[in-house]
């Protein structure tokens, strides 16, 4: 199946998954130790976020060596053991390739700084005086996107942190190096790849000021990006492997291009528009409750649009950059369990390949941090300062972070009710969420009514029902913001999925012929087709 329709991917943030040696940081042997848990859940692939040598300015997305394991996460032998033990359980590993930029600690950048022309051409250095950057572009983490190097009399581009220097993909030597890295990992038995912000790799021929924005319109889905991806996949020898591109501020048309099998680029893409429906005026740092009409419209547009273009979506609510879905789109209190299940079903039954982020299958919540000292993320720490410079009080800035910080997704995985939620016997690098004592794997694995068991059922259903894998999709009730509803069908089978996105009862007018349909799945014990849906109820009907 060229699009991996029957597969489910589980994302692991190793630093926060399980600590095997008590140093407070999760590690690769910690992942190996939990493989039976993952096999029981039923996932096919594990995507591991970067564990390569790194100064950890951006938690490993600042890579200093693409072919080694950072000692804080273990050894190459530990990784080989993990690959082998996962394989024995029918699980493949996907690695996270951060190819838009390297750490400024990478040997290439160091040699560039030392004056080697060859390596200066690996990056985007531009001449210029110390008081005027080449353009007015803004870094995604705040502040200018250029850094001046006095010794060279040059600026270098960094779309992210100042220690994350953008690579020059126009240089064929850079592209050849990156393809070699893929070959290296494929040789180790790695089964797939996730490509970090890969739609930002192709920069414009000339660098000019952006008078209407932060510069992104010049490099997002840039002029050569499709050609570079085709070349990378061919030269890296990864055609046929599962690949997912993280696409920042992308378009439907480009994502069709990236994933239509005829183009030999990627098997699927992450897009983020549905995770910006609670950004006021598109600003992540301006709070607003989720706009459910917009959420529904975006799902319909991306699901039906990718289908029409023969593209393929990665389906997800959560990752290491996002607050927890149940805290954001569900109800952490009274309807915690119902809403966590409803959100899972809402995307798992769509057309695409689902991704589960560690702890999502338990209904893990946001951290609920209340002091700046609890945060670790460079973006959060930057914006804590920026928000106060923009006039927010300290309390307001903390409230904004509590809702928006990436650290909400990075707190330790909650394994049991013991100290540090069973994540470490040492001092965790980041604190456990305040729900650690009540929401954890030990309580959920054996409980047939748990969020965990519901996710397990969702994964099993995808394997059992071809209509979930490859059926067509069409959305219903576009004018009702409370009710997310879609139909899936193929020659044999037909499903109707109804999700109440709210905490109140909503009326439903079932389309003709569904009144007596069977219940495939529900999150209330006595689920049946009727005239209403209860708070956060999901009902999947079949006929
Ligand atoms: O993230 C890309 C990205 O732009 C965002 O998700 C970002 O965190 C958000 O827009 C900030 O508001 C990827 C990685 O997933 C992330 O962890 C890295 O920090 C980033 O690239 C840089 O490598």
Coordinates of C-alpha atoms and ligand atoms in Angstrom, one line a residue:
X1 CA 0.0 0.0 0.0
X2 CA 1.8 3.0 -1.3
X3 CA 0.3 5.3 1.2
X4 CA 0.6 3.1 4.3
X5 CA -3.2 3.3 4.7
X6 CA -3.4 0.3 7.1
X7 CA -0.5 1.6 9.4
X8 CA -0.5 3.6 12.6
X9 CA 2.6 5.6 13.8
X10 CA 3.5 6.3 17.4
X11 CA 5.6 9.3 18.1
X12 CA 8.2 9.1 20.8
X13 CA 10.0 12.1 22.3
X14 CA 12.9 10.0 23.8
X15 CA 13.9 12.6 26.3
X16 CA 10.5 12.3 28.1
X17 CA 9.5 8.7 27.4
X18 CA 11.3 6.5 29.9
X19 CA 14.6 6.9 31.7
X20 CA 16.4 3.6 32.1
X21 CA 19.5 4.9 34.1
X22 CA 18.1 7.4 36.6
X23 CA 19.8 10.5 35.2
X24 CA 16.4 12.3 34.7
X25 CA 16.5 12.1 30.9
X26 CA 14.7 9.5 28.9
X27 CA 16.9 7.4 26.6
X28 CA 17.0 4.7 23.9
X29 CA 17.2 1.7 26.3
X30 CA 14.1 3.3 27.9
X31 CA 12.3 2.9 24.6
X32 CA 13.4 -0.7 24.2
X33 CA 12.1 -1.4 27.8
X34 CA 8.6 -0.3 26.7
X35 CA 8.3 -2.1 23.4
X36 CA 5.9 -4.6 24.8
X37 CA 3.5 -1.8 25.8
X38 CA 3.7 -0.5 22.3
X39 CA 3.1 -3.9 20.7
X40 CA 0.1 -4.3 23.0
X41 CA -1.2 -1.0 21.7
X42 CA -0.8 -2.3 18.2
X43 CA 1.2 0.4 16.5
X44 CA 3.3 -0.3 13.4
X45 CA 6.0 2.3 13.4
X46 CA 7.8 4.4 16.0
X47 CA 8.9 7.9 15.0
X48 CA 11.7 8.9 17.3
X49 CA 12.4 12.7 17.5
X50 CA 16.2 13.5 17.3
X51 CA 18.6 11.7 19.6
X52 CA 21.7 12.7 17.6
X53 CA 24.6 14.6 19.2
X54 CA 23.4 18.1 19.9
X55 CA 23.9 21.0 22.2
X56 CA 20.2 20.7 22.9
X57 CA 19.4 24.3 22.4
X58 CA 16.2 23.2 20.7
X59 CA 16.0 19.7 22.3
X60 CA 17.9 17.9 19.5
X61 CA 16.5 19.8 16.5
X62 CA 19.9 21.4 16.5
X63 CA 21.9 18.5 15.2
X64 CA 25.7 18.4 15.5
X65 CA 26.2 15.0 13.9
X66 CA 23.6 13.2 11.8
X67 CA 25.2 9.7 12.0
X68 CA 25.7 9.2 15.7
X69 CA 23.8 8.8 19.0
X70 CA 24.2 11.5 21.7
X71 CA 25.7 9.8 24.7
X72 CA 22.9 11.3 26.9
X73 CA 20.4 9.0 25.0
X74 CA 22.7 5.9 24.8
X75 CA 25.0 4.4 22.3
X76 CA 24.8 3.2 18.7
X77 CA 24.7 -0.3 20.1
X78 CA 21.6 0.7 22.2
X79 CA 20.0 1.9 19.0
X80 CA 20.9 -1.3 17.1
X81 CA 19.3 -3.3 20.0
X82 CA 16.2 -1.1 19.8
X83 CA 15.9 -1.6 16.0
X84 CA 16.3 -5.4 16.4
X85 CA 13.9 -5.7 19.3
X86 CA 11.3 -3.5 17.6
X87 CA 11.6 -5.6 14.4
X88 CA 11.0 -8.8 16.4
X89 CA 7.7 -7.3 17.5
X90 CA 6.8 -6.2 13.9
X91 CA 7.5 -2.5 14.6
X92 CA 9.6 -0.3 12.3
X93 CA 11.6 2.7 13.3
X94 CA 11.3 6.1 11.7
X95 CA 14.0 8.7 12.3
X96 CA 13.6 12.5 12.3
X97 CA 15.8 14.2 9.7
X98 CA 16.4 17.8 10.4
X99 CA 17.7 18.9 7.0
X100 CA 16.6 22.5 6.9
X101 CA 19.4 23.5 9.3
X102 CA 22.2 22.2 11.4
X103 CA 23.5 23.1 14.8
X104 CA 26.2 25.7 14.7
X105 CA 28.2 23.0 16.5
X106 CA 28.1 20.8 13.5
X107 CA 31.6 20.2 11.9
X108 CA 30.4 21.9 8.7
X109 CA 29.5 25.1 10.4
X110 CA 32.6 25.1 12.5
X111 CA 34.7 24.7 9.3
X112 CA 32.7 27.5 7.7
X113 CA 33.5 29.8 10.7
X114 CA 37.1 28.8 10.4
X115 CA 37.1 30.3 7.0
X116 CA 36.8 27.3 4.7
X117 CA 35.0 28.5 1.6
X118 CA 33.7 25.0 0.8
X119 CA 31.7 24.9 4.0
X120 CA 30.6 28.5 3.9
X121 CA 28.7 27.4 0.8
X122 CA 26.9 24.8 2.8
X123 CA 25.1 27.7 4.6
X124 CA 23.4 31.0 3.7
X125 CA 26.1 33.5 4.4
X126 CA 25.7 37.1 3.1
X127 CA 28.0 40.0 3.1
X128 CA 27.0 43.1 5.0
X129 CA 27.9 45.6 7.7
X130 CA 27.2 44.8 11.3
X131 CA 24.3 47.2 11.7
X132 CA 22.1 46.0 8.8
X133 CA 21.0 42.4 8.4
X134 CA 20.5 41.3 4.7
X135 CA 16.7 41.3 5.1
X136 CA 14.1 42.1 7.8
X137 CA 13.0 38.5 8.1
X138 CA 11.9 37.2 11.6
X139 CA 13.0 33.9 13.2
X140 CA 10.2 31.5 14.0
X141 CA 11.4 31.6 17.6
X142 CA 11.3 35.4 17.7
X143 CA 13.9 38.1 16.9
X144 CA 15.8 38.6 13.6
X145 CA 16.5 35.6 11.3
X146 CA 20.1 36.7 10.6
X147 CA 23.2 36.5 12.8
X148 CA 26.3 38.5 12.3
X149 CA 29.7 36.9 12.4
X150 CA 32.3 39.7 13.0
X151 CA 35.3 37.6 12.1
X152 CA 33.9 36.9 8.7
X153 CA 32.1 40.2 8.1
X154 CA 29.1 38.1 7.1
X155 CA 25.6 37.3 8.3
X156 CA 24.1 33.8 8.3
X157 CA 20.4 32.9 8.0
X158 CA 18.6 31.0 10.8
X159 CA 14.9 30.6 10.4
X160 CA 14.8 29.1 13.9
X161 CA 17.2 29.6 16.8
X162 CA 20.5 31.4 16.3
X163 CA 22.3 28.1 16.9
X164 CA 20.3 26.5 14.0
X165 CA 21.9 27.7 10.8
X166 CA 20.0 27.1 7.6
X167 CA 21.6 24.8 5.0
X168 CA 22.1 25.9 1.4
X169 CA 20.2 23.4 -0.6
X170 CA 21.1 25.2 -3.9
X171 CA 24.6 23.6 -3.3
X172 CA 24.6 20.1 -4.9
X173 CA 27.3 19.0 -2.4
X174 CA 24.8 19.7 0.5
X175 CA 22.1 17.6 -1.2
X176 CA 24.6 14.8 -1.8
X177 CA 25.6 14.8 1.9
X178 CA 22.0 14.6 3.1
X179 CA 21.2 11.7 0.7
X180 CA 24.2 9.8 2.0
X181 CA 22.9 10.2 5.6
X182 CA 19.6 8.6 4.5
X183 CA 21.6 5.7 3.0
X184 CA 23.5 5.3 6.2
X185 CA 20.4 4.9 8.3
X186 CA 18.7 2.7 5.8
X187 CA 21.7 0.4 6.1
X188 CA 21.2 0.3 9.9
X189 CA 17.6 -1.1 9.4
X190 CA 15.7 2.2 9.8
X191 CA 12.3 1.8 8.0
X192 CA 11.2 5.3 7.4
X193 CA 11.8 9.0 8.0
X194 CA 10.1 12.2 9.2
X195 CA 11.5 15.3 7.6
X196 CA 11.5 18.4 9.8
X197 CA 10.2 21.6 8.2
X198 CA 11.1 20.2 4.9
X199 CA 9.0 22.7 2.9
X200 CA 11.3 25.5 4.0
X201 CA 14.5 24.1 2.3
X202 CA 14.3 26.0 -1.0
X203 CA 15.2 29.6 -0.5
X204 CA 14.7 32.4 -3.1
X205 CA 17.4 33.3 -5.6
X206 CA 17.6 36.8 -4.2
X207 CA 17.0 37.8 -0.5
X208 CA 14.8 40.8 -0.2
X209 CA 12.8 42.5 2.6
X210 CA 9.3 41.4 3.3
X211 CA 7.1 44.5 3.6
X212 CA 4.0 42.4 4.5
X213 CA 5.2 39.7 6.8
X214 CA 8.1 37.8 8.4
X215 CA 9.6 36.6 5.2
X216 CA 7.9 33.2 5.1
X217 CA 6.2 33.8 1.7
X218 CA 9.7 33.8 0.1
X219 CA 10.8 30.4 1.3
X220 CA 7.7 28.4 2.2
X221 CA 7.1 25.7 -0.4
X222 CA 9.9 27.4 -2.3
X223 CA 10.7 27.3 -6.0
X224 CA 12.8 24.1 -6.1
X225 CA 11.3 22.2 -3.2
X226 CA 9.6 19.5 -5.2
X227 CA 12.7 18.9 -7.3
X228 CA 14.9 18.6 -4.2
X229 CA 12.6 16.1 -2.6
X230 CA 12.5 14.0 -5.7
X231 CA 16.2 14.0 -5.9
X232 CA 16.6 13.3 -2.1
X233 CA 14.3 10.3 -2.3
X234 CA 16.0 8.9 -5.4
X235 CA 19.6 9.5 -4.2
X236 CA 18.8 8.4 -0.7
X237 CA 17.3 5.2 -2.0
X238 CA 14.2 5.6 0.2
X239 CA 11.4 5.3 -2.4
X240 CA 8.9 2.8 -1.1
X241 CA 9.7 3.6 2.5
X242 CA 7.2 5.4 4.8
X243 CA 8.1 9.1 4.8
X244 CA 6.3 12.1 6.3
X245 CA 7.2 15.8 5.7
X246 CA 6.5 18.4 8.3
X247 CA 5.0 21.3 6.2
X248 CA 5.0 24.7 7.8
X249 CA 2.3 27.1 6.7
X250 CA 1.8 25.1 3.5
X251 CA -1.0 24.8 0.9
X252 CA -3.3 22.0 -0.2
X253 CA -1.9 22.2 -3.7
X254 CA 1.6 21.7 -2.5
X255 CA 0.7 18.9 -0.2
X256 CA -0.9 17.1 -3.1
X257 CA 2.3 17.6 -5.0
X258 CA 4.4 16.3 -2.1
X259 CA 2.3 13.1 -1.7
X260 CA 0.8 12.1 -5.1
X261 CA 2.6 8.8 -5.7
X262 CA 3.2 9.8 -9.3
X263 CA 5.7 12.4 -8.1
X264 CA 7.9 10.1 -6.1
X265 CA 8.3 12.6 -3.2
X266 CA 6.8 11.7 0.2
X267 CA 4.2 9.3 1.3
X268 CA 2.4 11.8 3.5
X269 CA 2.5 15.3 5.0
X270 CA 1.8 17.0 8.3
X271 CA -0.1 20.3 7.8
X272 CA -1.0 22.6 10.7
X273 CA -3.9 24.7 9.7
X274 CA -6.4 22.7 11.9
X275 CA -4.1 23.4 14.9
X276 CA -4.3 27.2 14.4
X277 CA -8.1 27.5 14.9
X278 CA -7.5 28.8 18.5
X279 CA -4.9 31.4 17.3
X280 CA -6.5 34.8 17.4
X281 CA -5.7 36.6 14.1
X282 CA -3.4 33.8 13.3
X283 CA -1.1 34.7 16.3
X284 CA -0.1 31.6 18.4
X285 CA 0.4 33.9 21.4
X286 CA -3.0 35.5 21.3
X287 CA -5.5 33.3 23.1
X288 CA -8.9 32.4 21.8
X289 CA -11.2 29.4 22.2
X290 CA -11.1 27.0 19.3
X291 CA -13.3 28.1 16.3
X292 CA -15.2 24.9 15.6
X293 CA -16.6 26.1 12.3
X294 CA -13.2 26.7 11.1
X295 CA -11.9 23.4 12.4
X296 CA -14.6 21.5 10.5
X297 CA -14.1 23.5 7.4
X298 CA -10.4 22.8 7.4
X299 CA -10.9 19.1 7.9
X300 CA -13.3 18.9 5.1
X301 CA -11.1 21.0 2.8
X302 CA -7.9 18.9 3.5
X303 CA -9.6 15.5 3.6
X304 CA -11.7 16.0 0.4
X305 CA -9.0 18.0 -1.3
X306 CA -6.2 15.5 -0.8
X307 CA -8.6 12.8 -1.9
X308 CA -9.4 14.7 -5.1
X309 CA -5.7 15.2 -5.9
X310 CA -4.6 11.7 -4.9
X311 CA -2.6 13.0 -2.0
X312 CA -2.4 11.6 1.5
X313 CA -2.6 13.2 5.0
X314 CA -0.9 12.3 8.2
X315 CA -3.7 12.5 10.8
X316 CA -2.8 14.1 14.1
X317 CA -3.8 16.3 17.0
X318 CA -0.7 16.1 19.1
X319 CA 3.1 16.2 18.8
X320 CA 6.0 17.6 20.8
X321 CA 5.3 21.1 19.6
X322 CA 1.6 21.2 20.6
X323 CA -0.4 21.5 23.8
X324 CA -2.3 18.3 24.6
X325 CA -5.5 17.9 22.5
X326 CA -7.8 16.9 25.4
X327 CA -6.9 20.2 27.2
X328 CA -7.3 22.2 24.0
X329 CA -10.3 20.8 22.2
X330 CA -11.8 18.6 24.8
X331 CA -12.6 18.9 28.5
X332 CA -10.0 18.1 31.1
X333 CA -12.6 17.8 33.9
X334 CA -16.0 16.3 33.8
X335 CA -15.8 14.8 30.3
X336 CA -12.1 14.1 30.3
X337 CA -12.5 10.4 29.2
X338 CA -15.3 11.0 26.8
X339 CA -13.6 13.9 25.1
X340 CA -10.2 12.2 24.8
X341 CA -11.9 9.2 23.1
X342 CA -14.0 11.4 20.8
X343 CA -11.0 13.3 19.6
X344 CA -9.1 10.1 18.9
X345 CA -11.9 8.6 16.9
X346 CA -12.5 11.8 15.0
X347 CA -9.2 11.6 13.3
X348 CA -8.5 7.8 13.3
X349 CA -11.5 7.1 11.2
X350 CA -10.6 9.8 8.6
X351 CA -8.7 9.2 5.3
X352 CA -5.0 9.2 6.1
X353 CA -2.4 7.6 8.4
X354 CA -2.9 8.3 12.1
X355 CA -0.1 9.4 14.4
X356 CA -0.4 9.0 18.2
X357 CA 1.9 11.1 20.3
X358 CA 3.2 9.5 23.5
X359 CA 0.6 9.8 26.3
X360 CA -2.2 10.8 24.0
X361 CA -3.4 7.2 24.2
X362 CA -3.8 7.8 27.9
X363 CA -5.5 11.1 27.6
X364 CA -2.6 13.0 29.0
X365 CA -3.3 16.7 29.7
X366 CA -1.4 19.9 29.6
X367 CA 1.3 20.5 32.3
X368 CA -0.5 23.3 34.1
X369 CA 2.8 25.0 35.0
X370 CA 2.5 28.2 37.0
X371 CA 6.1 29.5 37.2
X372 CA 8.6 30.4 34.5
X373 CA 11.2 28.2 36.2
X374 CA 9.2 25.1 35.3
X375 CA 9.6 25.8 31.5
X376 CA 12.5 24.5 29.4
X377 CA 11.6 25.3 25.8
X378 CA 13.6 28.0 24.0
X379 CA 10.5 29.3 22.2
X380 CA 8.6 29.5 25.5
X381 CA 11.4 31.3 27.3
X382 CA 11.8 33.8 24.4
X383 CA 8.1 34.5 24.3
X384 CA 7.8 34.9 28.0
X385 CA 10.1 37.9 27.5
X386 CA 8.6 39.1 24.2
X387 CA 5.0 39.0 25.6
X388 CA 6.0 41.2 28.6
X389 CA 7.9 43.6 26.3
X390 CA 4.6 43.8 24.3
X391 CA 2.8 44.8 27.5
X392 CA 1.4 41.6 29.0
X393 CA 1.8 41.3 32.8
X394 CA 3.9 38.5 34.1
X395 CA 0.7 36.7 35.2
X396 CA -0.8 37.1 31.7
X397 CA 2.4 35.8 30.0
X398 CA 2.3 32.8 32.3
X399 CA -1.3 32.2 31.4
X400 CA -0.5 32.4 27.7
X401 CA 2.4 29.9 28.2
X402 CA 0.2 27.5 30.2
X403 CA -2.1 27.3 27.2
X404 CA 0.4 27.5 24.3
X405 CA 3.8 26.3 25.4
X406 CA 5.4 23.4 23.6
X407 CA 6.4 22.1 27.0
X408 CA 2.8 21.0 27.5
X409 CA 3.6 18.1 25.2
X410 CA 7.0 17.4 26.6
X411 CA 6.3 16.5 30.2
X412 CA 7.3 13.0 31.2
X413 CA 5.2 10.1 30.0
X414 CA 2.9 8.9 32.8
X415 CA 3.6 5.3 33.5
X416 CA 2.3 4.8 37.0
X417 CA 1.3 6.6 40.2
X418 CA 4.8 6.4 41.7
X419 CA 7.3 9.2 42.1
X420 CA 7.7 11.1 38.8
X421 CA 4.9 9.1 37.3
X422 CA 7.3 6.2 37.0
X423 CA 9.3 8.0 34.3
X424 CA 12.6 8.2 36.3
X425 CA 14.1 7.3 39.6
X426 CA 16.1 10.5 39.4
X427 CA 15.2 14.2 39.0
X428 CA 13.3 14.6 35.7
X429 CA 14.6 17.2 33.3
X430 CA 11.1 18.7 33.2
X431 CA 8.4 18.4 35.8
X432 CA 5.5 15.9 35.5
X433 CA 2.1 17.3 34.6
X434 CA -0.2 17.9 37.6
X435 CA -2.4 15.0 36.4
X436 CA 0.5 12.5 36.9
X437 CA -1.1 10.7 39.9
X438 CA -4.4 10.0 38.2
X439 CA -3.7 9.6 34.5
X440 CA -1.2 6.8 33.8
X441 CA -0.6 3.6 31.9
X442 CA -0.8 1.4 35.0
X443 CA -4.4 2.4 35.6
X444 CA -5.5 2.2 31.9
X445 CA -3.8 -0.8 30.3
X446 CA -6.0 -3.5 31.9
X447 CA -9.2 -1.4 32.0
X448 CA -11.5 -2.1 29.0
X449 CA -13.2 1.3 29.4
X450 CA -10.0 3.4 29.4
X451 CA -8.8 5.8 26.9
X452 CA -5.9 3.4 26.2
X453 CA -8.3 0.5 25.4
X454 CA -10.3 2.8 23.1
X455 CA -7.1 3.8 21.2
X456 CA -6.2 0.1 21.0
X457 CA -9.6 -0.6 19.5
X458 CA -9.2 2.3 17.0
X459 CA -5.9 0.8 15.8
X460 CA -7.4 -2.7 15.6
X461 CA -10.4 -1.4 13.6
X462 CA -8.1 0.2 11.0
X463 CA -6.6 -3.3 10.4
X464 CA -9.9 -5.0 10.2
X465 CA -11.8 -2.6 8.0
X466 CA -10.6 -1.7 4.5
X467 CA -13.1 1.1 4.4
X468 CA -11.2 2.9 7.1
X469 CA -7.9 2.4 5.2
X470 CA -8.9 3.2 1.7
X471 CA -12.6 4.2 1.6
X472 CA -13.7 7.5 0.2
X473 CA -14.7 10.3 2.5
X474 CA -17.3 13.1 2.4
X475 CA -18.3 15.6 5.1
X476 CA -21.8 16.3 6.3
X477 CA -23.6 19.1 8.0
X478 CA -21.2 21.9 7.0
X479 CA -23.3 24.5 8.7
X480 CA -23.5 22.9 12.2
X481 CA -20.3 24.0 14.1
X482 CA -21.0 21.5 16.9
X483 CA -21.1 18.4 14.9
X484 CA -18.2 17.0 13.0
X485 CA -19.6 14.3 10.7
X486 CA -18.3 12.3 7.8
X487 CA -19.2 9.3 5.7
X488 CA -16.6 6.7 4.6
X489 CA -17.5 4.1 1.9
X490 CA -16.2 1.6 -0.6
X491 CA -17.8 -1.1 -2.7
X492 CA -18.6 -3.3 0.3
X493 CA -18.9 -1.1 3.3
X494 CA -20.2 2.2 4.6
X495 CA -19.6 4.1 7.8
X496 CA -21.0 7.3 9.3
X497 CA -18.9 9.0 11.9
X498 CA -20.6 11.6 14.2
X499 CA -18.6 13.6 16.7
X500 CA -20.1 16.1 19.2
X501 CA -17.4 18.7 19.6
X502 CA -19.1 20.3 22.5
X503 CA -19.8 19.7 26.2
X504 CA -23.6 20.0 25.7
X505 CA -26.2 17.7 24.0
X506 CA -26.6 18.4 20.3
X507 CA -29.5 17.4 18.1
X508 CA -28.6 15.2 15.0
X509 CA -30.8 14.6 12.0
X510 CA -29.5 11.3 10.8
X511 CA -29.4 11.0 7.0
X512 CA -31.9 8.6 5.5
X513 CA -31.3 4.9 6.1
X514 CA -29.0 5.4 9.1
X515 CA -31.8 5.3 11.8
X516 CA -31.4 1.5 12.2
X517 CA -27.7 1.2 11.5
X518 CA -25.4 -0.8 13.7
X519 CA -22.9 0.7 16.1
X520 CA -19.3 0.1 15.2
X521 CA -17.9 2.3 18.0
X522 CA -19.0 4.7 20.6
X523 CA -17.7 6.3 23.8
X524 CA -20.8 5.9 25.9
X525 CA -21.8 2.4 27.1
X526 CA -25.3 2.4 25.6
X527 CA -24.5 3.9 22.2
X528 CA -27.2 3.8 19.7
X529 CA -28.4 5.9 16.7
X530 CA -30.9 8.5 18.0
X531 CA -31.9 12.1 17.7
X532 CA -29.2 13.6 19.9
X533 CA -25.5 13.2 20.8
X534 CA -24.4 13.5 24.4
X535 CA -21.5 15.8 25.5
X536 CA -18.4 14.9 23.4
X537 CA -20.1 11.7 22.2
X538 CA -18.7 9.9 19.2
X539 CA -20.8 7.4 17.3
X540 CA -19.5 5.4 14.4
X541 CA -22.3 3.7 12.6
X542 CA -22.1 1.0 9.9
X543 CA -24.3 -0.4 7.3
Ligands
LIG1 O1 8.9 22.5 14.1 C1 8.6 23.4 13.1 C2 7.8 24.6 13.5 O2 7.9 25.6 12.9 C3 6.8 24.5 14.6 O3 6.0 23.5 14.9 C4 7.2 25.4 15.7 O4 7.5 24.7 16.9 C5 6.1 26.4 15.9 O5 5.7 27.0 14.7 C6 6.5 27.5 16.8 O6 5.4 28.3 17.1 C7 9.9 21.7 13.9 C8 10.1 20.8 15.1 O7 9.0 19.9 15.2 C9 10.4 21.6 16.3 O8 10.4 20.9 17.5 C10 11.7 22.4 16.0 O9 11.9 23.3 17.1 C11 11.7 23.1 14.7 O10 11.2 22.3 13.6 C12 13.0 23.5 14.3 O11 13.8 22.4 14.0

